[in-house]
Tab-separated table of N, CA and C in Angstrom:
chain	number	residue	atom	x	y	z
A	27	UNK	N	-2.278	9.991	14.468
A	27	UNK	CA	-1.743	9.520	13.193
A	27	UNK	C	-0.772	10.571	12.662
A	28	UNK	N	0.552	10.192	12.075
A	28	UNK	CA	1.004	11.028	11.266
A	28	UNK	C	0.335	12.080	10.575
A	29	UNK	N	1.203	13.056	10.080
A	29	UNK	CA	-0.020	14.389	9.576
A	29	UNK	C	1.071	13.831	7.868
A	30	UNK	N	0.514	14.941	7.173
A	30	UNK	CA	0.734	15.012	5.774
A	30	UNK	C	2.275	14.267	5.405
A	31	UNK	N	3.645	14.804	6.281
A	31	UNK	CA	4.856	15.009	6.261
A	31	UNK	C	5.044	13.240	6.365
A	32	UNK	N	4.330	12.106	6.145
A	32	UNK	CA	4.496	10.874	6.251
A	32	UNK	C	5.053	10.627	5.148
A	33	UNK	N	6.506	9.852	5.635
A	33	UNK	CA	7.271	9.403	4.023
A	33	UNK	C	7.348	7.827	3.818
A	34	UNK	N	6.602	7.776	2.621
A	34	UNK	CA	6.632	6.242	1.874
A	34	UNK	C	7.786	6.393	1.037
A	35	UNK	N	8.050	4.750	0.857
A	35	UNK	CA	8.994	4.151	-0.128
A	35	UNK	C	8.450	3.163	-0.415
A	36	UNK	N	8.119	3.277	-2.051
A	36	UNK	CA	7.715	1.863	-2.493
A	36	UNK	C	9.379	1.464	-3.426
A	37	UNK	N	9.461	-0.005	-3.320
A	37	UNK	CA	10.141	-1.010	-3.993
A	37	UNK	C	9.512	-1.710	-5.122
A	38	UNK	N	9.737	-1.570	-6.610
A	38	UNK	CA	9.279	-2.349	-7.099
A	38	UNK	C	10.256	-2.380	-8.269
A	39	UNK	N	10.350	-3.205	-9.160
A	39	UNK	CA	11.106	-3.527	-10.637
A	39	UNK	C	9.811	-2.920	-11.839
A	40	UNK	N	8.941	-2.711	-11.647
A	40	UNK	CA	7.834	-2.264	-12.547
A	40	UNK	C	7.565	-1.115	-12.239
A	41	UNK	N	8.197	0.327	-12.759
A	41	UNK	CA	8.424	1.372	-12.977
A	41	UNK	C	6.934	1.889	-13.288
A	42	UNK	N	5.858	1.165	-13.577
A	42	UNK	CA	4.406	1.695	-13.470
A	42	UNK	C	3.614	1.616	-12.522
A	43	UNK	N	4.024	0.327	-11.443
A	43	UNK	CA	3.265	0.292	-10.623
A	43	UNK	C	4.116	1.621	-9.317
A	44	UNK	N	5.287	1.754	-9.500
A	44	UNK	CA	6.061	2.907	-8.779
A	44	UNK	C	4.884	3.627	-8.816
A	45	UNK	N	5.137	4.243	-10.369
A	45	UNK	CA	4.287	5.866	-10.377
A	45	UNK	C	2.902	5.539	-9.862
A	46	UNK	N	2.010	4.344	-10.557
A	46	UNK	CA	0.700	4.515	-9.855
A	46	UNK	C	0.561	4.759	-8.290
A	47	UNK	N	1.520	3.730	-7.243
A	47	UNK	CA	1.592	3.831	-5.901
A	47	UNK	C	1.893	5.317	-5.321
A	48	UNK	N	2.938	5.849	-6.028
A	48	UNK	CA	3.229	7.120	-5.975
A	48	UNK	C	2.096	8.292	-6.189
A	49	UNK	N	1.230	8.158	-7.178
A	49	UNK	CA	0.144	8.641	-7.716
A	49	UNK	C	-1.158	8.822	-6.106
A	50	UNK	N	-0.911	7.338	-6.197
A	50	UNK	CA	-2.582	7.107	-5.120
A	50	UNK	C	-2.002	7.888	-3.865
A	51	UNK	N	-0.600	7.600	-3.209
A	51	UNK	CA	-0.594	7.747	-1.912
A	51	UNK	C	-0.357	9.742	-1.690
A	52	UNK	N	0.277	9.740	-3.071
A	52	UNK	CA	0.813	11.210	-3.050
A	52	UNK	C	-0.722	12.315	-2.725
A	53	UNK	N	-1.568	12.087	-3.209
A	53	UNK	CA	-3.107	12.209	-3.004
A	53	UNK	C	-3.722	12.462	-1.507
A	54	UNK	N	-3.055	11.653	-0.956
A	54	UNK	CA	-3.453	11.428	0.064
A	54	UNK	C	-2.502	12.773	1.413
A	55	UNK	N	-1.548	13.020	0.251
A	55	UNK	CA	-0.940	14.253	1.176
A	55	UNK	C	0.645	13.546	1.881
A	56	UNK	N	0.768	11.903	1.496
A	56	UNK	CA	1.945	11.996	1.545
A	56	UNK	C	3.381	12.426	0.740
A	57	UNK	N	4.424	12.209	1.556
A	57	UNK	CA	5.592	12.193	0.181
A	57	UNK	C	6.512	10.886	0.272
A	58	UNK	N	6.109	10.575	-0.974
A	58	UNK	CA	6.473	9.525	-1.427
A	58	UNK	C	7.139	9.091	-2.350
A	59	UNK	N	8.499	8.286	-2.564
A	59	UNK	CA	9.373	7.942	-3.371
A	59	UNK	C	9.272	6.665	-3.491
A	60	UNK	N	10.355	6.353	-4.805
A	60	UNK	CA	10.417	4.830	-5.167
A	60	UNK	C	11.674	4.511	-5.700
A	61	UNK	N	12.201	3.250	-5.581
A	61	UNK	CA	13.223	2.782	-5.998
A	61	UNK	C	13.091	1.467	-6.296
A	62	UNK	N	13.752	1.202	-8.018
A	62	UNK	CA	13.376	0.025	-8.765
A	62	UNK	C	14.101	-0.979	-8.655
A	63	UNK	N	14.728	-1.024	-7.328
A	63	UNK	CA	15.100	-2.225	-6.778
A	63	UNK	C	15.807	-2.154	-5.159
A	64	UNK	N	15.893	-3.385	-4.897
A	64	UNK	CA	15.618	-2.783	-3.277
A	64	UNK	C	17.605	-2.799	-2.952
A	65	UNK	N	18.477	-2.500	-3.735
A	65	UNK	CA	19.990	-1.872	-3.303
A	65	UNK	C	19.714	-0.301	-3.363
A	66	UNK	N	18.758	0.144	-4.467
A	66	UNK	CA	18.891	1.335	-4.453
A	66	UNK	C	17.945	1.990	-2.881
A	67	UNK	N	16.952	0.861	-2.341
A	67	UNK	CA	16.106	1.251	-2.078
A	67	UNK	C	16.814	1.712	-0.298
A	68	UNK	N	17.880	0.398	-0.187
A	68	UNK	CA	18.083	0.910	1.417
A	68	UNK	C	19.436	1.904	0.917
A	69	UNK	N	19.795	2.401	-0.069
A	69	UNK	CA	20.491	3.124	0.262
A	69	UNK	C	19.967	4.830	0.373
A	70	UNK	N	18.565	4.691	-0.205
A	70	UNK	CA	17.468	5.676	0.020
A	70	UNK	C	17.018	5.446	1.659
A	71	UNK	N	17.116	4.633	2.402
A	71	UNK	CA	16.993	4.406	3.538
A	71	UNK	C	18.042	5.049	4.358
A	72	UNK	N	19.311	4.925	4.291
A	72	UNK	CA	20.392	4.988	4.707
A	72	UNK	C	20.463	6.808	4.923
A	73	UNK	N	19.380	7.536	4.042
A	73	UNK	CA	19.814	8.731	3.633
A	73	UNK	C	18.578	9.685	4.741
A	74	UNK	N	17.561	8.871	4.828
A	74	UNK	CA	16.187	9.624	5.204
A	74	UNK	C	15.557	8.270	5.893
A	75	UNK	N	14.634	8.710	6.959
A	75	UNK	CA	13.670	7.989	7.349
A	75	UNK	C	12.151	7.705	6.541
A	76	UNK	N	11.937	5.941	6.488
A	76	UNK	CA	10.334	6.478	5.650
A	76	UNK	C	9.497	5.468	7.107
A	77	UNK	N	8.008	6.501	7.220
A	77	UNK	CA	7.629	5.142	8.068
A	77	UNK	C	7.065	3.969	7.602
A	78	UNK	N	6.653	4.229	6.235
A	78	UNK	CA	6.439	2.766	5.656
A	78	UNK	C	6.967	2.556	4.491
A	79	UNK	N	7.357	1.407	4.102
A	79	UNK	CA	7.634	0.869	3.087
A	79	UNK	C	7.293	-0.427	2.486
A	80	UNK	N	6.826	-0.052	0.985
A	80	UNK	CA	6.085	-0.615	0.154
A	80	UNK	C	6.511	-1.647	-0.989
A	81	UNK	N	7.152	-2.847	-0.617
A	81	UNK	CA	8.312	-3.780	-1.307
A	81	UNK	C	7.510	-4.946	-2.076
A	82	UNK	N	7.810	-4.687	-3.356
A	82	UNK	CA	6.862	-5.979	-4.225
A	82	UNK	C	7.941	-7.682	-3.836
A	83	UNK	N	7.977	-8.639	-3.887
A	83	UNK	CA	8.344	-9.558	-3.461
A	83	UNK	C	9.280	-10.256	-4.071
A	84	UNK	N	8.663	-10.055	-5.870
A	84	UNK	CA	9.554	-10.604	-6.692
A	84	UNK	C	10.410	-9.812	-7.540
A	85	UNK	N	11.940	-9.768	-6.891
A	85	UNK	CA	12.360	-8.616	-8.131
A	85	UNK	C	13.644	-8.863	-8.648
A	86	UNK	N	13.997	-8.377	-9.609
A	86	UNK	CA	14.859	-9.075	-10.628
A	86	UNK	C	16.409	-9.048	-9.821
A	87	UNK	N	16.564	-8.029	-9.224
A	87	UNK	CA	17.717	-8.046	-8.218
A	87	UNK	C	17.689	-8.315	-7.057
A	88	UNK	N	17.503	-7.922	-5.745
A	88	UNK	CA	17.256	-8.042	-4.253
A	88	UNK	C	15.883	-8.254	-4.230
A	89	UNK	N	15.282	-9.914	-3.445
A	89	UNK	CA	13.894	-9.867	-3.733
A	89	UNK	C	13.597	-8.853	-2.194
A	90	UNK	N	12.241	-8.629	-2.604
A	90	UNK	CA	11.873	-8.121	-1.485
A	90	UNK	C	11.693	-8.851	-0.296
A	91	UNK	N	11.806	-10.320	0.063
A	91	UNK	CA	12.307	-10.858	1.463
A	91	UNK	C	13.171	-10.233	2.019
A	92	UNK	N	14.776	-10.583	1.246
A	92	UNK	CA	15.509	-9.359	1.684
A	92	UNK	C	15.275	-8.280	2.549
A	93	UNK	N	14.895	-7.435	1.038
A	93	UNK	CA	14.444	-6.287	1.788
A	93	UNK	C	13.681	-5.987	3.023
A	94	UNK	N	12.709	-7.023	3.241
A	94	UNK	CA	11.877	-6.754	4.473
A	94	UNK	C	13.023	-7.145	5.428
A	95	UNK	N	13.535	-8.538	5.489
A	95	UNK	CA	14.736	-8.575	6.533
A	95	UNK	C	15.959	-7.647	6.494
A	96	UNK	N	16.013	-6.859	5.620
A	96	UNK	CA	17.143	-5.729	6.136
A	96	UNK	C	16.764	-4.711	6.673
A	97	UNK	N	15.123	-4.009	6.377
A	97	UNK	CA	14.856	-3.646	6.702
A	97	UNK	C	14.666	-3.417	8.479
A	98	UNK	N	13.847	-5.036	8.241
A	98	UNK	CA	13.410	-5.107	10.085
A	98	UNK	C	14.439	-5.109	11.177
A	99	UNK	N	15.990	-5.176	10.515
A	99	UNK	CA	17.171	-5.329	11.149
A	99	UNK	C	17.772	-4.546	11.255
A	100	UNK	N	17.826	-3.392	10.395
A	100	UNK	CA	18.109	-1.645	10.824
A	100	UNK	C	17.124	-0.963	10.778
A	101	UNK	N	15.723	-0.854	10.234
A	101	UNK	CA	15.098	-0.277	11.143
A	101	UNK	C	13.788	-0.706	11.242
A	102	UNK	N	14.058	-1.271	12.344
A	102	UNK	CA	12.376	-2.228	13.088
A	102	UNK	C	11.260	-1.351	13.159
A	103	UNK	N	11.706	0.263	13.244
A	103	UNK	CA	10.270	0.950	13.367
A	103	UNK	C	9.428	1.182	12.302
A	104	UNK	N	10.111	0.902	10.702
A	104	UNK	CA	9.188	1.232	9.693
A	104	UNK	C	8.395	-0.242	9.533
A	105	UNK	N	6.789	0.195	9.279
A	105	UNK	CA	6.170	-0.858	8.774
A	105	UNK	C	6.647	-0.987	7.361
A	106	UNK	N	6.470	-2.715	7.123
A	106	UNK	CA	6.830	-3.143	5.537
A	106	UNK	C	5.655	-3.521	5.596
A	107	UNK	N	4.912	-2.840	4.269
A	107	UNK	CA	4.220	-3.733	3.091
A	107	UNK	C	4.547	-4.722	2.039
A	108	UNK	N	4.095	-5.869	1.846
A	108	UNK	CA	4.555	-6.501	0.877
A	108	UNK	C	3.268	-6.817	-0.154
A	109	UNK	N	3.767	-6.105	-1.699
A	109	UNK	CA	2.972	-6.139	-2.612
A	109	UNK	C	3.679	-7.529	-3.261
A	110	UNK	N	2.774	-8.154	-4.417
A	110	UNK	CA	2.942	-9.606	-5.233
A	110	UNK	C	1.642	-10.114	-6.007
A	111	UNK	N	2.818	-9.947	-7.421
A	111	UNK	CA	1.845	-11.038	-8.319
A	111	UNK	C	1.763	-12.204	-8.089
A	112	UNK	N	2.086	-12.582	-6.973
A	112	UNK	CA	2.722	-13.760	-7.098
A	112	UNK	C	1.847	-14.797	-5.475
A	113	UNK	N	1.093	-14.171	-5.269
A	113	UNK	CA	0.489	-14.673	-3.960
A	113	UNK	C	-0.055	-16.049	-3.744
A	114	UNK	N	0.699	-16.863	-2.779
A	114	UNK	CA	0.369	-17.803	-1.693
A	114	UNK	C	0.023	-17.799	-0.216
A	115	UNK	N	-0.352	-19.042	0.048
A	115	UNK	CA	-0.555	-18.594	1.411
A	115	UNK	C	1.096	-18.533	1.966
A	116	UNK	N	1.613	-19.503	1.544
A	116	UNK	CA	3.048	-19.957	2.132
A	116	UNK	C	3.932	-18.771	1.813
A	117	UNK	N	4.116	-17.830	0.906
A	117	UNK	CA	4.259	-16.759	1.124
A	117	UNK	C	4.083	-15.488	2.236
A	118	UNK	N	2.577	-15.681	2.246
A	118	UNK	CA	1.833	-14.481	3.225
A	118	UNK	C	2.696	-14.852	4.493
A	119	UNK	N	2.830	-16.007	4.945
A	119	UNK	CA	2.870	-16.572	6.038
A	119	UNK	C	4.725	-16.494	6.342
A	120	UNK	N	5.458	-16.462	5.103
A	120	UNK	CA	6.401	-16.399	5.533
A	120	UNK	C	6.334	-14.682	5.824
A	121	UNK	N	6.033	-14.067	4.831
A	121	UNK	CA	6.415	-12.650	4.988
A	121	UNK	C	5.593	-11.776	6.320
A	122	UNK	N	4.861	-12.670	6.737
A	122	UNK	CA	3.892	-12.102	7.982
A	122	UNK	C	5.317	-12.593	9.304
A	123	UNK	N	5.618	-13.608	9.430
A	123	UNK	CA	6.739	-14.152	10.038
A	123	UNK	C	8.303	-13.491	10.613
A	124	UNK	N	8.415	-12.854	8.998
A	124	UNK	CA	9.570	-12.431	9.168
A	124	UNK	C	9.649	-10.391	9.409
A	125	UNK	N	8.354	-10.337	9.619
A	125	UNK	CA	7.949	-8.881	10.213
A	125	UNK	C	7.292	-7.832	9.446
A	126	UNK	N	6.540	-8.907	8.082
A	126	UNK	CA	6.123	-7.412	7.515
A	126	UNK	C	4.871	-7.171	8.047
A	127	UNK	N	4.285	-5.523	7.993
A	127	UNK	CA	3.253	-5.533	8.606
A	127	UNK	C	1.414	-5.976	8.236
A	128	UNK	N	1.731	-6.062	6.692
A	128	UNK	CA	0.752	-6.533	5.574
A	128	UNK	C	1.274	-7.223	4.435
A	129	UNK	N	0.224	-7.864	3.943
A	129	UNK	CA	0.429	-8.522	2.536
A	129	UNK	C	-0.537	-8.475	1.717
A	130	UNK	N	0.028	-8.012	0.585
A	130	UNK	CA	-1.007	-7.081	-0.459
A	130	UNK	C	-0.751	-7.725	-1.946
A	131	UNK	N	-1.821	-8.773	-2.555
A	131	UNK	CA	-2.092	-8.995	-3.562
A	131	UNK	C	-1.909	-8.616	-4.459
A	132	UNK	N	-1.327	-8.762	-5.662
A	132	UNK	CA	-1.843	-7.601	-6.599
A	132	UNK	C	-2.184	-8.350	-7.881
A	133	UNK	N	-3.470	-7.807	-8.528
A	133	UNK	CA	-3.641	-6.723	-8.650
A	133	UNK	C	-4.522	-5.859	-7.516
A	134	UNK	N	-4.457	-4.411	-6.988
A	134	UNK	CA	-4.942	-4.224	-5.823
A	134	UNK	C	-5.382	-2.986	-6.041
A	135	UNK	N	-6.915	-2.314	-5.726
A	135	UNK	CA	-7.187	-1.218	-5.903
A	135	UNK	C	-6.865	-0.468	-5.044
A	136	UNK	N	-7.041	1.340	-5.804
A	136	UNK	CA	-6.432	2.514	-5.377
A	136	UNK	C	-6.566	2.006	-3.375
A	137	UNK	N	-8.029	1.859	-3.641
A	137	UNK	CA	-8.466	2.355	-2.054
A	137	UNK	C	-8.070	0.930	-0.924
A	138	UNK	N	-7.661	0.059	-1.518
A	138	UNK	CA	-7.091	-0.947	-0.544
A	138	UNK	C	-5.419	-0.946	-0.272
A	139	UNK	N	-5.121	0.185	-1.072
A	139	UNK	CA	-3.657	0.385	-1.094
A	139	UNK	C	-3.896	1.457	0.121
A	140	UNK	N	-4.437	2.231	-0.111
A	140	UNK	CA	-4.675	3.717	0.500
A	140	UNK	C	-5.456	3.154	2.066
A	141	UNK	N	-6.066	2.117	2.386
A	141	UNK	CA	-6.584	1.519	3.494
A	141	UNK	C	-5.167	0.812	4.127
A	142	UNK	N	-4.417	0.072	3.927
A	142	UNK	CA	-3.432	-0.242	4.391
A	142	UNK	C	-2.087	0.383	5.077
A	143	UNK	N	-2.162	1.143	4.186
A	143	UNK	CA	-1.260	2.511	4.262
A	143	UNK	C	-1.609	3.331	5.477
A	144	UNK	N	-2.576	3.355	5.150
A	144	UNK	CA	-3.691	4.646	6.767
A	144	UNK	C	-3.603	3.687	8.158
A	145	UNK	N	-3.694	2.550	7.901
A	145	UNK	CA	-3.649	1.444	9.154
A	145	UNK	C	-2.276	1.278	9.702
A	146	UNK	N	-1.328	1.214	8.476
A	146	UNK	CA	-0.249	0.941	9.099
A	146	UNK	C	0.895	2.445	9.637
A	147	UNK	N	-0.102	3.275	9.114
A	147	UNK	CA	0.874	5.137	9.825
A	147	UNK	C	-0.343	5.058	10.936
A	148	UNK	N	-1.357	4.474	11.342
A	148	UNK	CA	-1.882	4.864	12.491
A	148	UNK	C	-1.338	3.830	14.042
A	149	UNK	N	-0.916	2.542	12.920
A	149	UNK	CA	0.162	1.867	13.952
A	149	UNK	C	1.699	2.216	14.686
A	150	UNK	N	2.277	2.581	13.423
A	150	UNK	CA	3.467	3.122	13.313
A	150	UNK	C	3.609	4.510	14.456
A	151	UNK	N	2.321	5.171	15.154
A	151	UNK	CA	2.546	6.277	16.032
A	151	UNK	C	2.773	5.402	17.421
């Protein structure tokens, strides 16, 4: 598994759930950034490698579909998470489809954030 030096990027338009995600994972010994919408987010991509990234679904500018498909199209090696208030199955199913590596409910506790995260940097080697 990755050691400490594992870099997240969460995506979200809700500047609290940033810091909390930021909060739980930073804990955990990663380093981790955020960007409150996903133009800023691949151009934080463009700059640094993250191996996962953490994209809420619904956002006021670039939804996070997008993002997962730009992602998976320049770079296929980071796992995407996809966080959402907004959960269906027909959702899960598209975003499982189009390559993300999870789909994450929210509201979602510390330790199921922090379980996903650990699964998907132990895939990602």
């Amino acid at each position: 598994m990755p050691d400490e030096s594992s870099r997240i990027l969460v995506v979200d338009d809700e500047p609290g759930i940033c810091q909390s995600c930021v909060k739980i994972l930073s804990k955990e010994g990663h380093h981790v950034e955020y960007a409150l919408n996903g133009y800023d987010a691949l151009k934080m991509m463009q700059q640094q490698t993250f191996e996962v990234i953490i994209t809420d679904l619904k956002m006021s500018s670039m939804g996070g579909m997008e993002v997962l498909r730009r992602v998976k199209e320049s770079y296929p090696d980071s796992m995407v998470i996809v966080i959402t208030g907004y959960a269906t199955v027909s959702s899960a199913v598209e975003v499982m489809k189009t390559g993300a590596y999870d789909y994450l409910p929210k509201p979602f506790t510390p330790e199921e954030l922090r379980a996903i995260v650990r699964h998907a940097l132990a895939d990602w080697e």
